[in-house]
PDB file of N, CA and C in Angstrom:
ATOM      1  N   UNK A   4       9.693   6.765-109.322  1.00 75.00           N
ATOM      2  CA  UNK A   4       9.543   5.423-109.879  1.00 75.00           C
ATOM      3  C   UNK A   4       8.179   4.822-109.549  1.00 75.00           C
ATOM      4  N   UNK A   5       7.924   3.677-110.111  1.00 93.00           N
ATOM      5  CA  UNK A   5       6.631   3.020-109.940  1.00 93.00           C
ATOM      6  C   UNK A   5       6.343   2.633-108.490  1.00 93.00           C
ATOM      7  N   UNK A   6       7.383   2.309-107.714  1.00 96.00           N
ATOM      8  CA  UNK A   6       7.162   1.964-106.307  1.00 96.00           C
ATOM      9  C   UNK A   6       6.589   3.157-105.545  1.00 96.00           C
ATOM     10  N   UNK A   7       7.021   4.354-105.891  1.00 96.00           N
ATOM     11  CA  UNK A   7       6.501   5.559-105.237  1.00 96.00           C
ATOM     12  C   UNK A   7       5.027   5.733-105.581  1.00 96.00           C
ATOM     13  N   UNK A   8       4.664   5.451-106.812  1.00 96.00           N
ATOM     14  CA  UNK A   8       3.262   5.543-107.217  1.00 96.00           C
ATOM     15  C   UNK A   8       2.409   4.527-106.456  1.00 96.00           C
ATOM     16  N   UNK A   9       2.917   3.325-106.267  1.00 97.00           N
ATOM     17  CA  UNK A   9       2.182   2.312-105.509  1.00 97.00           C
ATOM     18  C   UNK A   9       2.008   2.754-104.059  1.00 97.00           C
ATOM     19  N   UNK A  10       3.064   3.306-103.476  1.00 97.00           N
ATOM     20  CA  UNK A  10       2.983   3.817-102.107  1.00 97.00           C
ATOM     21  C   UNK A  10       1.961   4.948-102.037  1.00 97.00           C
ATOM     22  N   UNK A  11       2.001   5.850-103.008  1.00 96.00           N
ATOM     23  CA  UNK A  11       1.061   6.969-103.037  1.00 96.00           C
ATOM     24  C   UNK A  11      -0.377   6.507-103.183  1.00 96.00           C
ATOM     25  N   UNK A  12      -0.599   5.506-104.007  1.00 96.00           N
ATOM     26  CA  UNK A  12      -1.952   4.972-104.171  1.00 96.00           C
ATOM     27  C   UNK A  12      -2.460   4.383-102.859  1.00 96.00           C
ATOM     28  N   UNK A  13      -1.593   3.668-102.166  1.00 96.00           N
ATOM     29  CA  UNK A  13      -2.002   3.096-100.882  1.00 96.00           C
ATOM     30  C   UNK A  13      -2.350   4.194 -99.885  1.00 96.00           C
ATOM     31  N   UNK A  14      -1.539   5.230 -99.813  1.00 96.00           N
ATOM     32  CA  UNK A  14      -1.798   6.336 -98.884  1.00 96.00           C
ATOM     33  C   UNK A  14      -3.093   7.056 -99.255  1.00 96.00           C
ATOM     34  N   UNK A  15      -3.293   7.327-100.534  1.00 96.00           N
ATOM     35  CA  UNK A  15      -4.497   8.018-100.991  1.00 96.00           C
ATOM     36  C   UNK A  15      -5.749   7.229-100.626  1.00 96.00           C
ATOM     37  N   UNK A  16      -5.729   5.936-100.899  1.00 95.00           N
ATOM     38  CA  UNK A  16      -6.899   5.127-100.573  1.00 95.00           C
ATOM     39  C   UNK A  16      -7.093   5.009 -99.064  1.00 95.00           C
ATOM     40  N   UNK A  17      -6.022   4.932 -98.311  1.00 94.00           N
ATOM     41  CA  UNK A  17      -6.132   4.838 -96.851  1.00 94.00           C
ATOM     42  C   UNK A  17      -6.680   6.132 -96.259  1.00 94.00           C
ATOM     43  N   UNK A  18      -6.306   7.265 -96.835  1.00 96.00           N
ATOM     44  CA  UNK A  18      -6.711   8.560 -96.291  1.00 96.00           C
ATOM     45  C   UNK A  18      -8.051   9.058 -96.824  1.00 96.00           C
ATOM     46  N   UNK A  19      -8.331   8.844 -98.096  1.00 96.00           N
ATOM     47  CA  UNK A  19      -9.509   9.446 -98.713  1.00 96.00           C
ATOM     48  C   UNK A  19     -10.603   8.462 -99.088  1.00 96.00           C
ATOM     49  N   UNK A  20     -10.244   7.278 -99.412  1.00 94.00           N
ATOM     50  CA  UNK A  20     -11.220   6.303 -99.893  1.00 94.00           C
ATOM     51  C   UNK A  20     -11.240   5.100 -98.956  1.00 94.00           C
ATOM     52  N   UNK A  21     -11.540   5.361 -97.710  1.00 90.00           N
ATOM     53  CA  UNK A  21     -11.439   4.323 -96.682  1.00 90.00           C
ATOM     54  C   UNK A  21     -12.400   3.160 -96.914  1.00 90.00           C
ATOM     55  N   UNK A  22     -13.466   3.380 -97.656  1.00 89.00           N
ATOM     56  CA  UNK A  22     -14.428   2.304 -97.910  1.00 89.00           C
ATOM     57  C   UNK A  22     -14.044   1.453 -99.117  1.00 89.00           C
ATOM     58  N   UNK A  23     -12.956   1.818 -99.789  1.00 87.00           N
ATOM     59  CA  UNK A  23     -12.520   1.090-100.982  1.00 87.00           C
ATOM     60  C   UNK A  23     -11.087   0.615-100.762  1.00 87.00           C
ATOM     61  N   UNK A  24     -10.917  -0.547-100.160  1.00 89.00           N
ATOM     62  CA  UNK A  24      -9.555  -1.030 -99.902  1.00 89.00           C
ATOM     63  C   UNK A  24      -8.865  -1.513-101.181  1.00 89.00           C
ATOM     64  N   UNK A  25      -7.569  -1.455-101.174  1.00 95.00           N
ATOM     65  CA  UNK A  25      -6.788  -2.016-102.277  1.00 95.00           C
ATOM     66  C   UNK A  25      -6.530  -3.483-101.949  1.00 95.00           C
ATOM     67  N   UNK A  26      -6.910  -4.350-102.850  1.00 94.00           N
ATOM     68  CA  UNK A  26      -6.710  -5.784-102.645  1.00 94.00           C
ATOM     69  C   UNK A  26      -5.488  -6.310-103.372  1.00 94.00           C
ATOM     70  N   UNK A  27      -5.183  -5.734-104.518  1.00 96.00           N
ATOM     71  CA  UNK A  27      -4.047  -6.195-105.320  1.00 96.00           C
ATOM     72  C   UNK A  27      -3.553  -5.037-106.181  1.00 96.00           C
ATOM     73  N   UNK A  28      -2.260  -4.991-106.387  1.00 97.00           N
ATOM     74  CA  UNK A  28      -1.663  -3.985-107.262  1.00 97.00           C
ATOM     75  C   UNK A  28      -1.078  -4.694-108.473  1.00 97.00           C
ATOM     76  N   UNK A  29      -1.355  -4.122-109.647  1.00 96.00           N
ATOM     77  CA  UNK A  29      -0.816  -4.628-110.896  1.00 96.00           C
ATOM     78  C   UNK A  29      -0.412  -3.428-111.733  1.00 96.00           C
ATOM     79  N   UNK A  30       0.377  -3.659-112.739  1.00 95.00           N
ATOM     80  CA  UNK A  30       0.813  -2.564-113.601  1.00 95.00           C
ATOM     81  C   UNK A  30       2.319  -2.537-113.708  1.00 95.00           C
ATOM     82  N   UNK A  31       2.881  -1.434-114.229  1.00 95.00           N
ATOM     83  CA  UNK A  31       4.327  -1.360-114.457  1.00 95.00           C
ATOM     84  C   UNK A  31       5.172  -1.659-113.220  1.00 95.00           C
ATOM     85  N   UNK A  32       4.671  -1.327-112.044  1.00 96.00           N
ATOM     86  CA  UNK A  32       5.443  -1.584-110.826  1.00 96.00           C
ATOM     87  C   UNK A  32       5.683  -3.073-110.618  1.00 96.00           C
ATOM     88  N   UNK A  33       4.836  -3.908-111.198  1.00 96.00           N
ATOM     89  CA  UNK A  33       4.976  -5.357-111.023  1.00 96.00           C
ATOM     90  C   UNK A  33       5.767  -6.020-112.147  1.00 96.00           C
ATOM     91  N   UNK A  34       6.292  -5.220-113.081  1.00 96.00           N
ATOM     92  CA  UNK A  34       7.072  -5.789-114.191  1.00 96.00           C
ATOM     93  C   UNK A  34       8.337  -6.496-113.710  1.00 96.00           C
ATOM     94  N   UNK A  35       8.919  -6.000-112.649  1.00 95.00           N
ATOM     95  CA  UNK A  35      10.152  -6.590-112.111  1.00 95.00           C
ATOM     96  C   UNK A  35       9.874  -7.180-110.730  1.00 95.00           C
ATOM     97  N   UNK A  36      10.619  -8.199-110.395  1.00 96.00           N
ATOM     98  CA  UNK A  36      10.483  -8.843-109.090  1.00 96.00           C
ATOM     99  C   UNK A  36      10.673  -7.849-107.953  1.00 96.00           C
ATOM    100  N   UNK A  37      11.590  -6.908-108.109  1.00 96.00           N
ATOM    101  CA  UNK A  37      11.842  -5.937-107.046  1.00 96.00           C
ATOM    102  C   UNK A  37      10.584  -5.123-106.734  1.00 96.00           C
ATOM    103  N   UNK A  38       9.796  -4.792-107.738  1.00 96.00           N
ATOM    104  CA  UNK A  38       8.554  -4.051-107.508  1.00 96.00           C
ATOM    105  C   UNK A  38       7.527  -4.889-106.777  1.00 96.00           C
ATOM    106  N   UNK A  39       7.378  -6.143-107.183  1.00 97.00           N
ATOM    107  CA  UNK A  39       6.419  -7.034-106.515  1.00 97.00           C
ATOM    108  C   UNK A  39       6.826  -7.281-105.067  1.00 97.00           C
ATOM    109  N   UNK A  40       8.128  -7.450-104.830  1.00 97.00           N
ATOM    110  CA  UNK A  40       8.603  -7.646-103.457  1.00 97.00           C
ATOM    111  C   UNK A  40       8.397  -6.395-102.615  1.00 97.00           C
ATOM    112  N   UNK A  41       8.634  -5.221-103.183  1.00 97.00           N
ATOM    113  CA  UNK A  41       8.425  -3.971-102.449  1.00 97.00           C
ATOM    114  C   UNK A  41       6.972  -3.861-101.999  1.00 97.00           C
ATOM    115  N   UNK A  42       6.061  -4.145-102.907  1.00 97.00           N
ATOM    116  CA  UNK A  42       4.636  -4.046-102.589  1.00 97.00           C
ATOM    117  C   UNK A  42       4.271  -5.017-101.470  1.00 97.00           C
ATOM    118  N   UNK A  43       4.743  -6.243-101.564  1.00 97.00           N
ATOM    119  CA  UNK A  43       4.421  -7.249-100.551  1.00 97.00           C
ATOM    120  C   UNK A  43       5.046  -6.914 -99.202  1.00 97.00           C
ATOM    121  N   UNK A  44       6.324  -6.585 -99.199  1.00 98.00           N
ATOM    122  CA  UNK A  44       7.046  -6.377 -97.937  1.00 98.00           C
ATOM    123  C   UNK A  44       6.763  -5.028 -97.295  1.00 98.00           C
ATOM    124  N   UNK A  45       6.712  -3.968 -98.090  1.00 97.00           N
ATOM    125  CA  UNK A  45       6.585  -2.629 -97.527  1.00 97.00           C
ATOM    126  C   UNK A  45       5.159  -2.106 -97.455  1.00 97.00           C
ATOM    127  N   UNK A  46       4.309  -2.558 -98.359  1.00 97.00           N
ATOM    128  CA  UNK A  46       2.931  -2.083 -98.353  1.00 97.00           C
ATOM    129  C   UNK A  46       1.961  -3.119 -97.805  1.00 97.00           C
ATOM    130  N   UNK A  47       2.412  -4.366 -97.711  1.00 96.00           N
ATOM    131  CA  UNK A  47       1.548  -5.421 -97.189  1.00 96.00           C
ATOM    132  C   UNK A  47       0.393  -5.765 -98.117  1.00 96.00           C
ATOM    133  N   UNK A  48       0.591  -5.551 -99.421  1.00 97.00           N
ATOM    134  CA  UNK A  48      -0.456  -5.822-100.393  1.00 97.00           C
ATOM    135  C   UNK A  48      -0.008  -6.919-101.350  1.00 97.00           C
ATOM    136  N   UNK A  49      -0.973  -7.570-101.953  1.00 97.00           N
ATOM    137  CA  UNK A  49      -0.671  -8.553-102.988  1.00 97.00           C
ATOM    138  C   UNK A  49      -0.293  -7.814-104.263  1.00 97.00           C
ATOM    139  N   UNK A  50       0.595  -8.414-105.034  1.00 97.00           N
ATOM    140  CA  UNK A  50       1.013  -7.831-106.308  1.00 97.00           C
ATOM    141  C   UNK A  50       1.137  -8.935-107.338  1.00 97.00           C
ATOM    142  N   UNK A  51       0.682  -8.648-108.546  1.00 97.00           N
ATOM    143  CA  UNK A  51       0.801  -9.623-109.630  1.00 97.00           C
ATOM    144  C   UNK A  51       0.878  -8.881-110.951  1.00 97.00           C
ATOM    145  N   UNK A  52       1.674  -9.402-111.840  1.00 96.00           N
ATOM    146  CA  UNK A  52       1.829  -8.818-113.162  1.00 96.00           C
ATOM    147  C   UNK A  52       0.898  -9.537-114.135  1.00 96.00           C
ATOM    148  N   UNK A  53       0.085  -8.770-114.854  1.00 96.00           N
ATOM    149  CA  UNK A  53      -0.917  -9.353-115.747  1.00 96.00           C
ATOM    150  C   UNK A  53      -0.304 -10.118-116.914  1.00 96.00           C
ATOM    151  N   UNK A  54       0.880  -9.740-117.353  1.00 96.00           N
ATOM    152  CA  UNK A  54       1.525 -10.419-118.478  1.00 96.00           C
ATOM    153  C   UNK A  54       2.316 -11.633-118.004  1.00 96.00           C
ATOM    154  N   UNK A  55       3.064 -11.459-116.921  1.00 96.00           N
ATOM    155  CA  UNK A  55       3.940 -12.523-116.438  1.00 96.00           C
ATOM    156  C   UNK A  55       3.208 -13.602-115.648  1.00 96.00           C
ATOM    157  N   UNK A  56       2.159 -13.226-114.939  1.00 95.00           N
ATOM    158  CA  UNK A  56       1.443 -14.171-114.081  1.00 95.00           C
ATOM    159  C   UNK A  56      -0.067 -13.907-114.096  1.00 95.00           C
ATOM    160  N   UNK A  57      -0.709 -14.054-115.256  1.00 96.00           N
ATOM    161  CA  UNK A  57      -2.139 -13.749-115.353  1.00 96.00           C
ATOM    162  C   UNK A  57      -3.016 -14.633-114.463  1.00 96.00           C
ATOM    163  N   UNK A  58      -2.639 -15.886-114.290  1.00 96.00           N
ATOM    164  CA  UNK A  58      -3.438 -16.773-113.440  1.00 96.00           C
ATOM    165  C   UNK A  58      -3.410 -16.306-111.988  1.00 96.00           C
ATOM    166  N   UNK A  59      -2.245 -15.904-111.513  1.00 96.00           N
ATOM    167  CA  UNK A  59      -2.132 -15.408-110.132  1.00 96.00           C
ATOM    168  C   UNK A  59      -2.959 -14.148-109.950  1.00 96.00           C
ATOM    169  N   UNK A  60      -2.898 -13.235-110.903  1.00 96.00           N
ATOM    170  CA  UNK A  60      -3.687 -12.007-110.808  1.00 96.00           C
ATOM    171  C   UNK A  60      -5.174 -12.338-110.775  1.00 96.00           C
ATOM    172  N   UNK A  61      -5.606 -13.239-111.641  1.00 95.00           N
ATOM    173  CA  UNK A  61      -7.017 -13.632-111.655  1.00 95.00           C
ATOM    174  C   UNK A  61      -7.430 -14.254-110.324  1.00 95.00           C
ATOM    175  N   UNK A  62      -6.592 -15.114-109.760  1.00 95.00           N
ATOM    176  CA  UNK A  62      -6.895 -15.736-108.467  1.00 95.00           C
ATOM    177  C   UNK A  62      -7.016 -14.692-107.368  1.00 95.00           C
ATOM    178  N   UNK A  63      -6.116 -13.715-107.353  1.00 96.00           N
ATOM    179  CA  UNK A  63      -6.157 -12.666-106.333  1.00 96.00           C
ATOM    180  C   UNK A  63      -7.422 -11.825-106.456  1.00 96.00           C
ATOM    181  N   UNK A  64      -7.795 -11.488-107.673  1.00 95.00           N
ATOM    182  CA  UNK A  64      -9.005 -10.690-107.893  1.00 95.00           C
ATOM    183  C   UNK A  64     -10.241 -11.485-107.496  1.00 95.00           C
ATOM    184  N   UNK A  65     -10.320 -12.737-107.916  1.00 94.00           N
ATOM    185  CA  UNK A  65     -11.473 -13.566-107.566  1.00 94.00           C
ATOM    186  C   UNK A  65     -11.580 -13.762-106.059  1.00 94.00           C
ATOM    187  N   UNK A  66     -10.463 -13.959-105.393  1.00 93.00           N
ATOM    188  CA  UNK A  66     -10.477 -14.106-103.932  1.00 93.00           C
ATOM    189  C   UNK A  66     -10.973 -12.824-103.264  1.00 93.00           C
ATOM    190  N   UNK A  67     -10.519 -11.685-103.744  1.00 91.00           N
ATOM    191  CA  UNK A  67     -10.963 -10.406-103.181  1.00 91.00           C
ATOM    192  C   UNK A  67     -12.460 -10.210-103.398  1.00 91.00           C
ATOM    193  N   UNK A  68     -12.957 -10.568-104.563  1.00 91.00           N
ATOM    194  CA  UNK A  68     -14.387 -10.448-104.835  1.00 91.00           C
ATOM    195  C   UNK A  68     -15.193 -11.383-103.949  1.00 91.00           C
ATOM    196  N   UNK A  69     -14.691 -12.595-103.742  1.00 90.00           N
ATOM    197  CA  UNK A  69     -15.389 -13.554-102.885  1.00 90.00           C
ATOM    198  C   UNK A  69     -15.446 -13.037-101.451  1.00 90.00           C
ATOM    199  N   UNK A  70     -14.336 -12.543-100.949  1.00 81.00           N
ATOM    200  CA  UNK A  70     -14.313 -12.022 -99.583  1.00 81.00           C
ATOM    201  C   UNK A  70     -15.231 -10.825 -99.439  1.00 81.00           C
ATOM    202  N   UNK A  71     -15.261  -9.955-100.436  1.00 78.00           N
ATOM    203  CA  UNK A  71     -16.127  -8.778-100.385  1.00 78.00           C
ATOM    204  C   UNK A  71     -17.594  -9.188-100.386  1.00 78.00           C
ATOM    205  N   UNK A  72     -17.956 -10.181-101.182  1.00 80.00           N
ATOM    206  CA  UNK A  72     -19.350 -10.611-101.217  1.00 80.00           C
ATOM    207  C   UNK A  72     -19.748 -11.283 -99.908  1.00 80.00           C
ATOM    208  N   UNK A  73     -18.819 -11.975 -99.264  1.00 76.00           N
ATOM    209  CA  UNK A  73     -19.122 -12.603 -97.976  1.00 76.00           C
ATOM    210  C   UNK A  73     -19.392 -11.564 -96.897  1.00 76.00           C
ATOM    211  N   UNK A  74     -18.754 -10.413 -96.982  1.00 73.00           N
ATOM    212  CA  UNK A  74     -18.969  -9.349 -95.996  1.00 73.00           C
ATOM    213  C   UNK A  74     -20.405  -8.862 -96.012  1.00 73.00           C
ATOM    214  N   UNK A  75     -21.053  -8.932 -97.174  1.00 73.00           N
ATOM    215  CA  UNK A  75     -22.383  -8.357 -97.332  1.00 73.00           C
ATOM    216  C   UNK A  75     -23.500  -9.386 -97.246  1.00 73.00           C
ATOM    217  N   UNK A  76     -23.168 -10.622 -96.970  1.00 72.00           N
ATOM    218  CA  UNK A  76     -24.192 -11.653 -96.862  1.00 72.00           C
ATOM    219  C   UNK A  76     -24.782 -11.656 -95.465  1.00 72.00           C
ATOM    220  N   UNK A  77     -26.080 -11.886 -95.410  1.00 69.00           N
ATOM    221  CA  UNK A  77     -26.759 -12.040 -94.133  1.00 69.00           C
ATOM    222  C   UNK A  77     -26.745 -13.521 -93.782  1.00 69.00           C
ATOM    223  N   UNK A  78     -26.264 -13.849 -92.595  1.00 65.00           N
ATOM    224  CA  UNK A  78     -26.239 -15.268 -92.218  1.00 65.00           C
ATOM    225  C   UNK A  78     -27.651 -15.848 -92.190  1.00 65.00           C
ATOM    226  N   UNK A  79     -27.790 -17.044 -92.709  1.00 64.00           N
ATOM    227  CA  UNK A  79     -29.078 -17.725 -92.699  1.00 64.00           C
ATOM    228  C   UNK A  79     -29.025 -18.861 -91.689  1.00 64.00           C
ATOM    229  N   UNK A  80     -30.147 -19.115 -91.026  1.00 63.00           N
ATOM    230  CA  UNK A  80     -30.140 -20.247 -90.097  1.00 63.00           C
ATOM    231  C   UNK A  80     -29.950 -21.552 -90.866  1.00 63.00           C
ATOM    232  N   UNK A  81     -29.220 -22.441 -90.258  1.00 58.00           N
ATOM    233  CA  UNK A  81     -28.947 -23.731 -90.891  1.00 58.00           C
ATOM    234  C   UNK A  81     -30.163 -24.635 -90.772  1.00 58.00           C
ATOM    235  N   UNK A  82     -30.424 -25.396 -91.788  1.00 53.00           N
ATOM    236  CA  UNK A  82     -31.484 -26.404 -91.736  1.00 53.00           C
ATOM    237  C   UNK A  82     -30.859 -27.656 -91.144  1.00 53.00           C
ATOM    238  N   UNK A  83     -31.432 -28.113 -90.032  1.00 56.00           N
ATOM    239  CA  UNK A  83     -30.832 -29.250 -89.346  1.00 56.00           C
ATOM    240  C   UNK A  83     -31.447 -30.578 -89.743  1.00 56.00           C
ATOM    241  N   UNK A  84     -32.658 -30.550 -90.257  1.00 55.00           N
ATOM    242  CA  UNK A  84     -33.273 -31.817 -90.645  1.00 55.00           C
ATOM    243  C   UNK A  84     -34.651 -31.606 -91.229  1.00 55.00           C
ATOM    244  N   UNK A  85     -35.117 -32.592 -91.936  1.00 51.00           N
ATOM    245  CA  UNK A  85     -36.429 -32.485 -92.558  1.00 51.00           C
ATOM    246  C   UNK A  85     -37.551 -32.518 -91.536  1.00 51.00           C
ATOM    247  N   UNK A  86     -37.297 -33.085 -90.380  1.00 53.00           N
ATOM    248  CA  UNK A  86     -38.345 -33.165 -89.364  1.00 53.00           C
ATOM    249  C   UNK A  86     -38.806 -31.790 -88.904  1.00 53.00           C
ATOM    250  N   UNK A  87     -38.037 -30.771 -89.161  1.00 56.00           N
ATOM    251  CA  UNK A  87     -38.404 -29.424 -88.737  1.00 56.00           C
ATOM    252  C   UNK A  87     -39.286 -28.717 -89.757  1.00 56.00           C
ATOM    253  N   UNK A  88     -39.430 -29.298 -90.952  1.00 51.00           N
ATOM    254  CA  UNK A  88     -40.249 -28.676 -91.980  1.00 51.00           C
ATOM    255  C   UNK A  88     -41.719 -28.942 -91.691  1.00 51.00           C
ATOM    256  N   UNK A  89     -42.588 -27.959 -91.945  1.00 56.00           N
ATOM    257  CA  UNK A  89     -44.020 -28.188 -91.716  1.00 56.00           C
ATOM    258  C   UNK A  89     -44.560 -29.186 -92.735  1.00 56.00           C
ATOM    259  N   UNK A  90     -45.566 -29.927 -92.310  1.00 60.00           N
ATOM    260  CA  UNK A  90     -46.168 -30.895 -93.214  1.00 60.00           C
ATOM    261  C   UNK A  90     -47.015 -30.163 -94.231  1.00 60.00           C
ATOM    262  N   UNK A  91     -47.022 -30.704 -95.439  1.00 56.00           N
ATOM    263  CA  UNK A  91     -47.784 -30.088 -96.517  1.00 56.00           C
ATOM    264  C   UNK A  91     -49.116 -30.815 -96.655  1.00 56.00           C
ATOM    265  N   UNK A  92     -50.212 -30.057 -96.647  1.00 62.00           N
ATOM    266  CA  UNK A  92     -51.530 -30.655 -96.837  1.00 62.00           C
ATOM    267  C   UNK A  92     -51.959 -30.441 -98.273  1.00 62.00           C
ATOM    268  N   UNK A  93     -52.515 -31.489 -98.895  1.00 56.00           N
ATOM    269  CA  UNK A  93     -52.989 -31.373-100.282  1.00 56.00           C
ATOM    270  C   UNK A  93     -54.383 -30.852-100.338  1.00 56.00           C
TER     271      UNK A  93
END
């Protein structure tokens, strides 16, 4: 069944594609509530059905993209005030 495929995908990515985490699962396994609950409870992953809950799926994907982009940002020093800026000579 589809739950077995979701479990297999999680194992495959955990074992072989360690640099590519699964953030959300969608597809036939999410057609029924039992599939979405299985994914959440047993796999610890987010699940959303693109037809039944497109807004939720979009939110999960956007959140995952935001978190991924934050991982790759270099922290910048905060600007504390204009008094620290050098004076400009004309």
